PDB file of C-alpha atoms in Angstrom:
ATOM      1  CA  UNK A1261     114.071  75.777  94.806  1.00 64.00           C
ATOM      2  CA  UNK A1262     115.552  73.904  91.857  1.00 77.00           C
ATOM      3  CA  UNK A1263     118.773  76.370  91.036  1.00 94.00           C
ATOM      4  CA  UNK A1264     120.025  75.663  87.898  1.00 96.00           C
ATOM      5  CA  UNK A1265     118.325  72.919  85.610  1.00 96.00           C
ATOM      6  CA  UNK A1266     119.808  72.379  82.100  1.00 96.00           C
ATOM      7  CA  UNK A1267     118.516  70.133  79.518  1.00 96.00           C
ATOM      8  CA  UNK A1268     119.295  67.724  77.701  1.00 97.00           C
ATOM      9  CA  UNK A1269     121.457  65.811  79.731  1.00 96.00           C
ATOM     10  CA  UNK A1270     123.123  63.507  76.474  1.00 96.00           C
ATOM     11  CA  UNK A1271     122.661  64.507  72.689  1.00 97.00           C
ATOM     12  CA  UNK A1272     124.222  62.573  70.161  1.00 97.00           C
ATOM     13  CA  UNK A1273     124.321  65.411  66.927  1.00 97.00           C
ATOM     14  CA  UNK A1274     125.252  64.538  63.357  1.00 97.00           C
ATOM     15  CA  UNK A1275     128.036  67.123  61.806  1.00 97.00           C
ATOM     16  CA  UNK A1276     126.261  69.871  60.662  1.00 97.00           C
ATOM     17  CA  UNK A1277     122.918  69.756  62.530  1.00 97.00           C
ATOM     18  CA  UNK A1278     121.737  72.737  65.232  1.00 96.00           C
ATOM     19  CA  UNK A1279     120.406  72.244  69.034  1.00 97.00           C
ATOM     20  CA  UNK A1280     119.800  74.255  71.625  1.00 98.00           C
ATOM     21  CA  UNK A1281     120.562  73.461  75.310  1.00 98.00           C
ATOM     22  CA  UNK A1282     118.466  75.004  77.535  1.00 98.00           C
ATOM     23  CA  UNK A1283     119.233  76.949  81.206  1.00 98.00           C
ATOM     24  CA  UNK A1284     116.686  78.024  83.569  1.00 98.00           C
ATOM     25  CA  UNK A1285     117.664  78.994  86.889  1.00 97.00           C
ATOM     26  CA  UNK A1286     114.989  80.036  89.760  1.00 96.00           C
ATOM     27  CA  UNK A1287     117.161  82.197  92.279  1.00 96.00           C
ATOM     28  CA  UNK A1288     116.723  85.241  90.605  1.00 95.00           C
ATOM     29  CA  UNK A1289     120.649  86.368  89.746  1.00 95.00           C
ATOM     30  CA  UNK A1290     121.593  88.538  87.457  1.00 94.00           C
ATOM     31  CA  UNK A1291     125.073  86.514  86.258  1.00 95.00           C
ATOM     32  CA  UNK A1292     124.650  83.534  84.208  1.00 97.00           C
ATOM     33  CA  UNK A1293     127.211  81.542  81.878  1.00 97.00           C
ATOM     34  CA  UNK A1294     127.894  78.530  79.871  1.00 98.00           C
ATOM     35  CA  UNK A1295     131.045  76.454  80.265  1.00 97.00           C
ATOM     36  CA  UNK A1296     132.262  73.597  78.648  1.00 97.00           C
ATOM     37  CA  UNK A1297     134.606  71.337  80.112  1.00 96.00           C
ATOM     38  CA  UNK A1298     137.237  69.086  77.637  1.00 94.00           C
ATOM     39  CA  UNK A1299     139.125  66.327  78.808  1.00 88.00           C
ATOM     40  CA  UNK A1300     142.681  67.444  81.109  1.00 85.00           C
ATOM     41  CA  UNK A1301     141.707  71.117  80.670  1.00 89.00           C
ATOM     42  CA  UNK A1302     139.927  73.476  83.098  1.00 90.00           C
ATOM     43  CA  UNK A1303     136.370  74.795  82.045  1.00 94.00           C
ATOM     44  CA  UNK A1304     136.565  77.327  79.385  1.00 96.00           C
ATOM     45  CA  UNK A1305     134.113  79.940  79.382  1.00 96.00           C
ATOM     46  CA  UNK A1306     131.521  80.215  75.866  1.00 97.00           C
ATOM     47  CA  UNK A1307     129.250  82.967  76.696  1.00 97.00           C
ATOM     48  CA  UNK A1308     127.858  85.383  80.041  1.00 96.00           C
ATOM     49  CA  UNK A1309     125.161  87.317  80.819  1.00 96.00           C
ATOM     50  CA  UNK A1310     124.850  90.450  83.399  1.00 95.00           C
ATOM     51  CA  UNK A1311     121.136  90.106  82.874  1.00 95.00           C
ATOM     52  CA  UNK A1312     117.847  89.826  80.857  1.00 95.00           C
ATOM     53  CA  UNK A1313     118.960  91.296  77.170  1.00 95.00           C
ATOM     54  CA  UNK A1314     122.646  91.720  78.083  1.00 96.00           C
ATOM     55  CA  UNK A1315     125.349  89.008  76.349  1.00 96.00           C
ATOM     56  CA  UNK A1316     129.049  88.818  75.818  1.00 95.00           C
ATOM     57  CA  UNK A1317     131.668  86.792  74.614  1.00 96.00           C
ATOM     58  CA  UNK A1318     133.477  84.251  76.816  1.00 95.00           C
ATOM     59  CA  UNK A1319     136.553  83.088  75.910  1.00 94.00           C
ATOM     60  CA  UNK A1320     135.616  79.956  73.299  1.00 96.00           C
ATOM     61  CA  UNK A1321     132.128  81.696  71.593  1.00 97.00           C
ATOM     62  CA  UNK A1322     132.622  80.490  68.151  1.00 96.00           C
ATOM     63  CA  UNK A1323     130.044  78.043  66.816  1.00 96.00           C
ATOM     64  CA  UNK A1324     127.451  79.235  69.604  1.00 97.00           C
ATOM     65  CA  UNK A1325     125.163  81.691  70.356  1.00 97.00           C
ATOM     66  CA  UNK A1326     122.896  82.989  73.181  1.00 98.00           C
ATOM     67  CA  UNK A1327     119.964  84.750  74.150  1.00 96.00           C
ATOM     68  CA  UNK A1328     118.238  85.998  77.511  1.00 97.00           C
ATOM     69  CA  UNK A1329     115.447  87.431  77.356  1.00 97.00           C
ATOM     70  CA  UNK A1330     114.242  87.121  80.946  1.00 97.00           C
ATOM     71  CA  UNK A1331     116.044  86.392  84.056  1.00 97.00           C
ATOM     72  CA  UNK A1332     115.477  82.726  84.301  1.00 97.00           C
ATOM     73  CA  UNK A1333     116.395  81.599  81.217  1.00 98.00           C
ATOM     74  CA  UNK A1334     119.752  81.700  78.977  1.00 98.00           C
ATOM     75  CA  UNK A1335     120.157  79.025  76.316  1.00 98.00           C
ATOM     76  CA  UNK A1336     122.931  78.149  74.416  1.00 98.00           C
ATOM     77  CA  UNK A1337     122.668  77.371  70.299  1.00 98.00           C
ATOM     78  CA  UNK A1338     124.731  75.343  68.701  1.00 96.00           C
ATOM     79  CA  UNK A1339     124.880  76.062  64.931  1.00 90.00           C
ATOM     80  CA  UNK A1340     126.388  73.610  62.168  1.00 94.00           C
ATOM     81  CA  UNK A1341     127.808  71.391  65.119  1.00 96.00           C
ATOM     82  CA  UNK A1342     130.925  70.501  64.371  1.00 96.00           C
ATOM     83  CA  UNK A1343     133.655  67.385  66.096  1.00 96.00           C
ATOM     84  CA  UNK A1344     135.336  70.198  68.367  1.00 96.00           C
ATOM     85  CA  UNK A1345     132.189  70.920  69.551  1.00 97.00           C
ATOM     86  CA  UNK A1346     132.057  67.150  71.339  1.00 97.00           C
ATOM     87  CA  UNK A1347     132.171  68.355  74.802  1.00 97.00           C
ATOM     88  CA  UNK A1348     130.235  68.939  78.022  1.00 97.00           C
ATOM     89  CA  UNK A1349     128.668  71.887  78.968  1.00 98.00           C
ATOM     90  CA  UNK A1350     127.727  73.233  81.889  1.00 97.00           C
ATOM     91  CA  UNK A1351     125.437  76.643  82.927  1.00 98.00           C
ATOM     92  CA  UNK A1352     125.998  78.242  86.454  1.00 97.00           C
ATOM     93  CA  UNK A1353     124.248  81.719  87.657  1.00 96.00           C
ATOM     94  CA  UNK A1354     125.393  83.799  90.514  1.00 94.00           C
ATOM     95  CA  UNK A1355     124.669  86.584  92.270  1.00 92.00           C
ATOM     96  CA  UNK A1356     127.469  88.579  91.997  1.00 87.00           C
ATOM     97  CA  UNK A1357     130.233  88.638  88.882  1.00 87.00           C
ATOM     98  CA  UNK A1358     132.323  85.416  89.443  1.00 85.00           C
ATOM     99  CA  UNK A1359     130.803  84.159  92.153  1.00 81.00           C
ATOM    100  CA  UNK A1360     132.709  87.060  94.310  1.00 80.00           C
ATOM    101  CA  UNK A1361     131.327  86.767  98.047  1.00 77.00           C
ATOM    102  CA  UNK A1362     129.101  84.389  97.283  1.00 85.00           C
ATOM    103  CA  UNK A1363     128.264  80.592  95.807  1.00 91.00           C
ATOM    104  CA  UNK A1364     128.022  79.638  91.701  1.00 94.00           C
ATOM    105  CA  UNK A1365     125.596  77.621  91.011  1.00 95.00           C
ATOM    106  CA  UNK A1366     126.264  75.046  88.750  1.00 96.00           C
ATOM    107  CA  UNK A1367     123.590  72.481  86.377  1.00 95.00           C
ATOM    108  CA  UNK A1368     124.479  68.763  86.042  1.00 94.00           C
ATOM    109  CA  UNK A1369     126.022  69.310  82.353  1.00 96.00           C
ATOM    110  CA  UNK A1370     124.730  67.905  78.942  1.00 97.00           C
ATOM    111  CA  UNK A1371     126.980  65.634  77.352  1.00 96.00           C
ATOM    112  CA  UNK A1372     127.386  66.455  73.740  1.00 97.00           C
ATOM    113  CA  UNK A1373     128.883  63.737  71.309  1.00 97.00           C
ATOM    114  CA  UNK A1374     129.157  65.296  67.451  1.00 97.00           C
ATOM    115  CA  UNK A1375     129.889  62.249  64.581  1.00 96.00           C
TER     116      UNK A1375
ATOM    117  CA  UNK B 593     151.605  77.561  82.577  1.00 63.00           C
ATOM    118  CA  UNK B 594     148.209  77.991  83.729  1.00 75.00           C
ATOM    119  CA  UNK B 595     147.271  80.661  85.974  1.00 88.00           C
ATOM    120  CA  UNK B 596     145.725  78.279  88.205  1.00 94.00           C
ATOM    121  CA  UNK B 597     147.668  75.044  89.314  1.00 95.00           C
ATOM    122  CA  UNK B 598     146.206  72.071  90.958  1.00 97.00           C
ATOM    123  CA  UNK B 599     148.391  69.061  92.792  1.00 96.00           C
ATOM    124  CA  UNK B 600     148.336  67.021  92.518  1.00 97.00           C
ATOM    125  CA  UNK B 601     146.272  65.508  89.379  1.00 96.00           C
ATOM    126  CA  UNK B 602     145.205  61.903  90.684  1.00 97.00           C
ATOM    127  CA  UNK B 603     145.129  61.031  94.238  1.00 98.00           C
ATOM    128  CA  UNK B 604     144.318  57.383  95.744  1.00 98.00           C
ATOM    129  CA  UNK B 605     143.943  56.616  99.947  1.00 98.00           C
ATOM    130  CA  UNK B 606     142.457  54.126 102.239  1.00 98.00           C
ATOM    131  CA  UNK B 607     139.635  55.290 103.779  1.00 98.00           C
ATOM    132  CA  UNK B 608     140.049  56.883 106.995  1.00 98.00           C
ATOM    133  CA  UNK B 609     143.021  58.904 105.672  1.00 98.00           C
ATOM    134  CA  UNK B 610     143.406  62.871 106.276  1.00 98.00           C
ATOM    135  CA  UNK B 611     143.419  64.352 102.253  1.00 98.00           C
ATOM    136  CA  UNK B 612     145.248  67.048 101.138  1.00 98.00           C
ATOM    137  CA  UNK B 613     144.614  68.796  97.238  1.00 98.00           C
ATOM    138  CA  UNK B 614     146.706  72.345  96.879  1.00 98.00           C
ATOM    139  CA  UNK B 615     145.792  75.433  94.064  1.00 98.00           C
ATOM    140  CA  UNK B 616     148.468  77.512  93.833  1.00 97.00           C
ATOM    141  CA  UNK B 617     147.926  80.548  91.076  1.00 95.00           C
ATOM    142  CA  UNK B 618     150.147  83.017  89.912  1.00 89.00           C
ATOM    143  CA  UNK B 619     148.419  86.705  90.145  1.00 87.00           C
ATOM    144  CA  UNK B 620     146.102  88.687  92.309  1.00 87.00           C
ATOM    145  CA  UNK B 621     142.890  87.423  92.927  1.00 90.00           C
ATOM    146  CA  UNK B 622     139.801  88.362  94.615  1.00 89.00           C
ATOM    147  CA  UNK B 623     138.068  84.857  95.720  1.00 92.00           C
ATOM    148  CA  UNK B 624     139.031  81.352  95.527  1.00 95.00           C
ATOM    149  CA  UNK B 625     136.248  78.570  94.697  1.00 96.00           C
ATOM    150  CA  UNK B 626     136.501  75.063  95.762  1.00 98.00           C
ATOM    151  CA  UNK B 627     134.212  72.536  93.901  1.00 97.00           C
ATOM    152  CA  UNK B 628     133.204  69.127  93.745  1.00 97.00           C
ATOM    153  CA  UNK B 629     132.626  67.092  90.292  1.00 96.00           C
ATOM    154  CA  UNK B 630     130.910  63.272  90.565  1.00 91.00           C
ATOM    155  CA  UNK B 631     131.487  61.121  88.000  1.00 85.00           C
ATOM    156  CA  UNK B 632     128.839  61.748  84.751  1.00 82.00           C
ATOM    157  CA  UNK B 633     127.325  64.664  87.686  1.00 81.00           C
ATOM    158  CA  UNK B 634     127.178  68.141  87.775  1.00 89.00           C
ATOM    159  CA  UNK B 635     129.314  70.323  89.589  1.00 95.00           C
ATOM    160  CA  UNK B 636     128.568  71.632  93.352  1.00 95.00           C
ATOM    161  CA  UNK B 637     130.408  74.503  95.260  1.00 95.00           C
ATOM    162  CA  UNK B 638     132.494  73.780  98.219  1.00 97.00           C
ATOM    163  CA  UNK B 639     133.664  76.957  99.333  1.00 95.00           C
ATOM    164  CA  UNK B 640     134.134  80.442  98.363  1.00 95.00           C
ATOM    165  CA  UNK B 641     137.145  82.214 100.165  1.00 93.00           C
ATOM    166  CA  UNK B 642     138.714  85.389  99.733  1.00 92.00           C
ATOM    167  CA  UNK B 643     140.497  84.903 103.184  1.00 93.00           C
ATOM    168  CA  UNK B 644     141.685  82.663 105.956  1.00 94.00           C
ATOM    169  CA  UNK B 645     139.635  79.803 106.859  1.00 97.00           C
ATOM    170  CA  UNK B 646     136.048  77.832 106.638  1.00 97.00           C
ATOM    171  CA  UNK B 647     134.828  74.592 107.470  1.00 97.00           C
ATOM    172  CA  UNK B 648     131.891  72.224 106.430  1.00 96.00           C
ATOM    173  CA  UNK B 649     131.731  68.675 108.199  1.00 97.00           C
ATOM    174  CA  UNK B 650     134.549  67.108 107.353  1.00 98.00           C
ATOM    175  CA  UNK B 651     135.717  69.363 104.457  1.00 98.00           C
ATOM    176  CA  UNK B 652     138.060  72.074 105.607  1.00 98.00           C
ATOM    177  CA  UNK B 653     139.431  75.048 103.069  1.00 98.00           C
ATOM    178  CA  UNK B 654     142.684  77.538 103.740  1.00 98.00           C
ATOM    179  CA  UNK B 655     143.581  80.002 101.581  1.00 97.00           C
ATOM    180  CA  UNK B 656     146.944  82.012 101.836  1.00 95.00           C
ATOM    181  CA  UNK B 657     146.609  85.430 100.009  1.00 91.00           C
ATOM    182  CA  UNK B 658     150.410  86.473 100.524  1.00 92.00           C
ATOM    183  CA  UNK B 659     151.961  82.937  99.249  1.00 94.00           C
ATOM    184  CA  UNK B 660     148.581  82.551  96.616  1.00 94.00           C
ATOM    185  CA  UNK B 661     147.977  79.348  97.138  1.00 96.00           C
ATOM    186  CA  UNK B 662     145.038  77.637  98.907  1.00 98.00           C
ATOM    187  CA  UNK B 663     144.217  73.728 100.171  1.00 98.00           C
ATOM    188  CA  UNK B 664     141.495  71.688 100.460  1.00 98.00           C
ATOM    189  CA  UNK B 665     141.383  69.027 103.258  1.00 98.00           C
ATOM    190  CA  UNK B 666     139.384  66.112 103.999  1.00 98.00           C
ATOM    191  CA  UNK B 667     139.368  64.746 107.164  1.00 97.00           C
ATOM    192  CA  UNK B 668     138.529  60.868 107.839  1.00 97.00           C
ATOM    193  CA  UNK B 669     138.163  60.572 104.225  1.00 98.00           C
ATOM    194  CA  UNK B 670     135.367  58.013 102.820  1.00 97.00           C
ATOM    195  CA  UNK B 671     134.137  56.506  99.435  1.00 96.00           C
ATOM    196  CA  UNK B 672     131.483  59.025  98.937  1.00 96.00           C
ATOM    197  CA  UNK B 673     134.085  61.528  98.776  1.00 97.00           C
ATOM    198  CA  UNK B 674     135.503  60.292  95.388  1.00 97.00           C
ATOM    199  CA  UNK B 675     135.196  62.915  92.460  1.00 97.00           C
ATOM    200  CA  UNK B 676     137.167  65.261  90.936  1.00 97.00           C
ATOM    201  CA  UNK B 677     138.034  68.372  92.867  1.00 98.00           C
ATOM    202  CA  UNK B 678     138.163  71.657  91.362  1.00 97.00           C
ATOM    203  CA  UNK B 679     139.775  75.361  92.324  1.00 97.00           C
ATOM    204  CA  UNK B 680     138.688  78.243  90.377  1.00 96.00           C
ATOM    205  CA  UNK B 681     140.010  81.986  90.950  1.00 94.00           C
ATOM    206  CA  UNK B 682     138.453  85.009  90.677  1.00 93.00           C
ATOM    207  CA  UNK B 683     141.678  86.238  89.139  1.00 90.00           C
ATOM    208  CA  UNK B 684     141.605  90.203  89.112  1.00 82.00           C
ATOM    209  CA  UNK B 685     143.511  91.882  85.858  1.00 76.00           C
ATOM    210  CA  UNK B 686     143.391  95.672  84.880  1.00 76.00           C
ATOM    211  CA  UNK B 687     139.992  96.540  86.747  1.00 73.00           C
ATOM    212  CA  UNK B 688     138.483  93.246  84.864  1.00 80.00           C
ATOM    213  CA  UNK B 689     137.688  89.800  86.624  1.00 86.00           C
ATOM    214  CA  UNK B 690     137.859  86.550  85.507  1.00 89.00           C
ATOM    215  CA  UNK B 691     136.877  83.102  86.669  1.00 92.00           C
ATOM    216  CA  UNK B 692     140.067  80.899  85.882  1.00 93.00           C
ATOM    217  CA  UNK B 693     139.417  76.763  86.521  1.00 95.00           C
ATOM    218  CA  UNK B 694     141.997  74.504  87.719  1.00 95.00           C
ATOM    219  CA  UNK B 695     142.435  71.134  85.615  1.00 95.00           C
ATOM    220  CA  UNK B 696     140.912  69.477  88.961  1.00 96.00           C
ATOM    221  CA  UNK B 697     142.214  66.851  91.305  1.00 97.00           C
ATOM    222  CA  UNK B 698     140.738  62.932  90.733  1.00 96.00           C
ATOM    223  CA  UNK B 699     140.127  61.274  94.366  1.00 98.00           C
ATOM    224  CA  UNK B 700     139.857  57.825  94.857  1.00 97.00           C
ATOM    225  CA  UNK B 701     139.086  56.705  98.895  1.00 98.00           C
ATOM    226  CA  UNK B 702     139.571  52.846  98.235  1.00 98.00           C
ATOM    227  CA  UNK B 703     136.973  51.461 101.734  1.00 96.00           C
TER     228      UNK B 703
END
């Protein structure tokens, strides 16, 4: 049981380049979401999923975008990266919205540097 | 002022000592993570509370629904337990929840 396993775990990007971090997770929930986490400030959320094909906003989407098209997986795109965008992120699933009655399951981040 | 409050922000003790870190937040709420951050690591979950008590080894969490505001304890603290420690509410608002983060708590046990 590997719970959540993002990749890459550092990416140096140039200013105007695209990547994609990837998310798999191998408990079978529903919830998934990508975070990322800037120096002094709590995580902010980018995007969620309530399942395979469903996607919303988080608070911070611009300059991203996401897919799921099965349960396991929901990767994050990063389009024209830009400076701001020099953060790390971080995917988590749960079972339940929130993590409410139960754990969130958290990856060990990729560390994104855009020059 | 964030809805979620963490005290305080940097915290250094001599091993052995009993560790307090506090999240206080401002509105309803229907669970209360704690989690633990290594440096350049990923992030691991604690606890989940939505009332009273639970412990794990040494860790111990509280949570106060009436006064909002829940604590964190570590008891005979040691340099393993250095990381950042972070609160996040399930903070309820018009029939819609959202997972608020603290700014976390940095803790130093000095052996």
């Amino acid at each position: 049981n590997a719970g959540v396993t993002q990749t890459p775990k550092f990416r140096i990007l140039k200013i105007g380049q695209s990547m994609t971090l990837q998310c798999t997770q191998d408990m079978n929930h529903n919830y998934m979401y990508w975070y990322r986490q800037d120096p002094g400030m709590g995580l902010k959320l980018i995007y969620y999923s309530v399942g395979a094909g469903i996607t919303d906003k988080g608070e911070v989407p611009n300059g991203y975008n996401v897919s799921r098209s099965t349960t396991e997986d929901f990767p994050l795109r990063l389009e024209l990266a830009a400076p701001s965008q020099t953060s790390v992120y971080f995917c988590a699933s749960s079972y339940s919205w929130g993590g409410g009655g139960n754990t969130i399951y958290f990856g060990e981040g990729s560390w994104l540097t855009v020059v | 002022k964030n809805e979620v409050e963490q005290s305080p922000q940097n915290l250094t003790a001599q091993e052995g000592e009993f560790i307090t870190i506090n999240c206080s937040y401002s509105v309803g709420i229907s669970a209360l993570h704690w989690l633990q951050q290594h440096p350049g690591g990923g992030i691991v979950s604690l606890f989940m509370l939505s009332s009273g008590k639970k412990k794990h080894g040494r860790l111990i969490a509280t949570i106060n629904i009436q006064e909002k505001h829940s604590s964190l304890h570590i008891t005979a603290s040691h340099p393993r337990d250095s990381a950042v420690y972070i609160c996040a509410a399930l903070i309820s608002n018009f029939g819609n929840e959202k997972l608020t983060f603290g700014t976390g708590t940095r803790l130093t046990i000095i052996p």
